[in-house]
XYZ file of C-alpha atoms in Angstrom:
286
model
C 103.486 44.073 65.862
C 106.220 41.798 64.446
C 106.053 38.081 65.236
C 109.164 36.825 67.014
C 107.923 33.261 66.500
C 105.570 31.900 63.873
C 104.698 28.199 63.900
C 102.372 26.861 61.217
C 100.968 23.326 61.280
C 104.152 21.790 62.662
C 104.428 18.086 63.306
C 107.609 16.470 64.569
C 108.654 12.918 65.398
C 112.033 11.691 66.641
C 113.709 8.825 64.769
C 112.000 5.476 65.488
C 113.640 3.229 68.050
C 113.765 0.304 65.632
C 113.935 0.020 61.857
C 110.551 0.025 60.216
C 108.707 1.143 63.350
C 106.366 4.114 63.259
C 107.554 7.008 65.426
C 104.817 8.945 67.268
C 104.323 12.652 66.660
C 105.737 14.489 69.682
C 104.494 17.791 68.259
C 101.258 17.258 66.379
C 99.753 20.018 64.255
C 100.966 23.006 66.278
C 100.100 26.596 65.357
C 101.542 29.425 67.442
C 102.389 33.101 67.148
C 104.520 34.971 69.685
C 104.793 38.738 69.400
C 108.063 40.631 69.672
C 108.678 41.490 73.332
C 106.076 39.035 74.643
C 106.700 36.665 77.580
C 105.022 33.325 76.840
C 104.871 30.504 79.357
C 104.494 26.919 78.136
C 103.149 24.426 80.655
C 102.089 20.801 80.502
C 102.899 17.319 81.770
C 106.390 15.859 81.395
C 105.592 14.163 78.082
C 103.614 17.049 76.577
C 106.314 18.120 74.101
C 107.668 21.231 75.858
C 111.393 20.464 75.515
C 110.919 19.335 71.926
C 109.289 22.676 71.149
C 112.370 24.447 72.531
C 114.694 22.333 70.374
C 112.629 23.051 67.273
C 112.682 26.797 67.866
C 116.452 26.795 68.303
C 116.892 24.783 65.118
C 118.430 21.835 66.978
C 115.564 19.564 65.963
C 115.614 17.940 63.525
C 119.009 19.365 62.482
C 120.935 17.565 65.259
C 118.359 15.177 66.712
C 117.202 13.666 63.459
C 113.562 12.827 62.937
C 110.800 14.088 60.692
C 109.264 17.564 60.679
C 106.473 18.978 58.569
C 105.068 22.500 58.581
C 107.002 25.741 59.065
C 108.800 27.524 61.895
C 110.037 31.101 61.490
C 112.087 32.864 64.144
C 112.517 36.608 63.568
C 111.374 36.012 59.968
C 114.046 33.317 59.452
C 112.906 29.839 58.469
C 114.604 27.387 60.858
C 114.672 24.697 58.166
C 116.922 26.961 56.087
C 119.113 28.202 58.967
C 121.340 25.736 60.863
C 121.686 26.390 64.621
C 124.958 28.381 64.324
C 123.229 30.795 61.940
C 120.577 31.465 64.591
C 123.050 32.051 67.437
C 122.875 35.833 67.142
C 119.078 35.731 67.434
C 118.105 32.763 69.615
C 119.446 31.981 73.075
C 118.553 28.520 74.427
C 118.827 27.440 78.053
C 118.636 23.666 78.455
C 116.748 22.109 81.340
C 119.964 20.364 82.443
C 122.735 22.998 82.502
C 125.521 20.416 82.229
C 124.516 19.929 78.583
C 125.915 23.351 77.654
C 128.883 23.753 80.019
C 132.205 22.570 78.603
C 134.841 25.275 79.225
C 137.527 25.135 81.944
C 136.368 28.139 83.988
C 133.232 30.168 84.630
C 134.531 33.254 82.823
C 135.740 31.169 79.869
C 132.270 29.642 79.613
C 130.612 33.041 79.278
C 133.310 34.451 76.990
C 133.236 31.493 74.575
C 130.063 32.490 72.779
C 131.073 36.145 72.652
C 134.397 35.245 71.078
C 132.576 33.199 68.447
C 130.513 36.263 67.602
C 133.782 38.074 66.874
C 133.194 40.840 69.415
C 136.110 43.116 70.364
C 137.895 42.299 73.618
C 136.624 45.393 75.545
C 133.032 44.467 74.671
C 133.590 40.867 75.760
C 135.010 42.006 79.089
C 132.133 44.421 79.667
C 129.457 41.808 78.949
C 131.313 39.218 81.007
C 131.454 41.478 84.063
C 127.827 42.507 83.586
C 126.286 39.028 83.550
C 128.564 37.559 86.228
C 127.554 40.365 88.573
C 123.893 40.127 87.597
C 123.709 36.410 88.375
C 125.956 36.424 91.486
C 128.821 34.552 89.831
C 131.619 37.149 89.893
C 133.344 35.527 92.881
C 133.368 32.196 91.016
C 134.790 33.447 87.726
C 137.929 31.275 87.908
C 136.179 28.198 89.278
C 135.646 25.138 87.062
C 131.962 24.669 86.128
C 132.091 21.071 87.351
C 132.833 22.327 90.880
C 129.671 24.437 91.063
C 126.425 23.559 92.786
C 123.360 22.722 90.725
C 121.920 26.202 91.171
C 125.232 27.851 90.287
C 125.479 25.749 87.120
C 121.981 26.853 86.096
C 122.907 30.509 86.651
C 126.147 30.055 84.690
C 124.347 28.489 81.734
C 121.893 31.373 81.781
C 124.723 33.915 82.017
C 126.318 32.417 78.907
C 123.037 32.835 77.048
C 122.252 36.340 78.318
C 125.727 37.616 77.440
C 124.969 37.009 73.762
C 122.120 39.579 73.874
C 119.696 37.402 71.881
C 116.417 38.959 70.787
C 114.628 35.677 71.586
C 115.224 33.644 74.748
C 114.086 30.020 74.813
C 114.224 28.808 78.413
C 113.508 25.184 79.331
C 112.564 25.032 83.035
C 114.785 27.962 84.101
C 113.646 27.815 87.746
C 114.689 24.196 88.233
C 117.493 23.757 90.770
C 117.363 27.345 92.045
C 116.599 28.408 95.606
C 113.961 31.138 96.112
C 116.586 33.891 96.131
C 118.135 32.560 92.929
C 114.732 32.305 91.284
C 113.986 35.918 92.146
C 117.308 37.106 90.751
C 116.890 35.181 87.489
C 113.318 36.350 86.967
C 114.320 39.914 87.786
C 117.139 39.756 85.250
C 114.810 38.368 82.583
C 112.226 41.035 83.322
C 114.878 43.733 82.959
C 116.004 42.301 79.627
C 112.513 42.424 78.249
C 112.017 45.970 79.528
C 115.348 47.361 78.341
C 115.855 45.408 75.105
C 112.360 44.217 74.107
C 113.622 40.660 74.457
C 111.039 37.990 73.641
C 110.870 35.127 76.143
C 109.416 31.664 75.685
C 109.702 29.765 78.938
C 108.646 26.218 79.705
C 108.024 26.121 83.426
C 106.510 23.913 86.094
C 106.478 26.601 88.798
C 103.058 28.280 88.570
C 104.033 31.109 90.911
C 106.694 32.361 88.488
C 104.335 32.071 85.536
C 101.580 33.942 87.365
C 103.768 36.944 88.113
C 105.806 37.323 84.924
C 104.142 35.765 81.883
C 101.901 37.787 79.564
C 100.331 34.696 78.061
C 100.307 30.994 78.746
C 99.678 27.894 76.700
C 99.213 24.335 77.912
C 100.521 21.486 75.773
C 99.084 17.991 75.816
C 100.428 15.326 73.452
C 102.064 17.981 71.309
C 98.958 20.118 70.890
C 97.785 23.358 72.494
C 94.787 22.506 74.661
C 94.503 25.767 76.637
C 95.616 29.301 75.851
C 95.096 32.659 77.540
C 96.389 34.890 80.294
C 97.762 33.177 83.406
C 94.923 34.748 85.397
C 92.262 33.244 83.145
C 93.838 29.794 82.961
C 94.916 29.415 86.584
C 91.326 29.871 87.675
C 90.468 26.567 85.999
C 92.322 24.352 88.510
C 90.393 21.139 87.829
C 91.019 21.288 84.095
C 94.701 22.118 84.627
C 95.094 19.280 87.136
C 93.781 16.837 84.540
C 96.542 18.067 82.210
C 99.265 17.699 84.858
C 99.624 21.429 85.518
C 99.829 22.949 88.998
C 98.219 26.266 89.912
C 99.492 28.972 92.278
C 98.535 28.366 95.885
C 96.502 31.563 96.038
C 94.596 30.622 92.882
C 93.595 27.364 94.566
C 92.476 29.307 97.640
C 90.391 31.611 95.442
C 88.792 28.644 93.682
C 87.925 27.005 97.013
C 86.381 30.196 98.401
C 84.409 30.777 95.212
C 83.027 27.254 95.347
C 82.075 27.408 99.014
C 80.974 31.037 99.351
C 79.791 31.900 95.852
C 82.392 34.673 95.566
C 84.240 35.646 92.392
C 87.802 36.047 93.597
C 90.517 35.925 90.909
C 93.665 36.624 92.923
C 96.923 34.837 92.097
C 99.409 36.229 94.632
C 99.413 36.752 98.380
C 99.305 40.538 97.997
C 96.282 40.302 95.711
C 94.602 37.882 98.118
C 95.131 40.184 101.097
C 93.683 43.167 99.233
C 90.668 41.248 97.901
C 89.857 39.683 101.264
C 90.238 43.006 103.075
C 87.658 44.549 100.733
C 85.353 41.511 101.016
C 85.473 41.446 104.820
C 84.993 45.209 105.046
């Protein structure tokens, strides 16, 4: 299967704070392959390098941030060092952790249409995509509102709508659940799941919410000081709560319950969700 992302021995450091100082490696010897259509979750503590990884994949680092990078990153067989961010816009969609960083148009509908216009799409196609994503993310009634007047959750959904409207083959999402209420989280995750199903969209998502990762991700990696320290399925990794806690990663509540029962009763539960827990306990209790 084709690799959507190929990272080979990448190291990256931001520009030093003072002249002559040595800048630390934020990403330090990273190797990673992500298959086309895969949903990869990236977890880790706040300083693990997750956001920097997103910027590198979108070509924004070091192109706009400055700094030093060694190694190679290929996105859809395109070397990011040879393709400035605008050249990757038709392939990579990036959602920033803080949505205000990518909202600058006067109205909601203008925000979504801006990227489509830059792709040179015909007006009927722009209108169709605009209506589609505004409806999908519950923003249609706000289409003429200024982005600055929106709530934090609405801004996050608008930033995501602007990205989804471009139909990228690779979505890079930095903490997409942040600032969303449970209903908004469900709608966003449902939309992302539909994109992967209908368009084979590849998703790389940094996320602190273990419940979302447990349900949707195919694979999970844990970063620590710019290196991958754990890798596997969410089910396999979330049943190592002590090791994850040491790396600043939370586990789903039901995974913690399973770990506690296994320790106290000698059972081998591996449930991650409430439904799985109810079924496993019903069988165990007879």
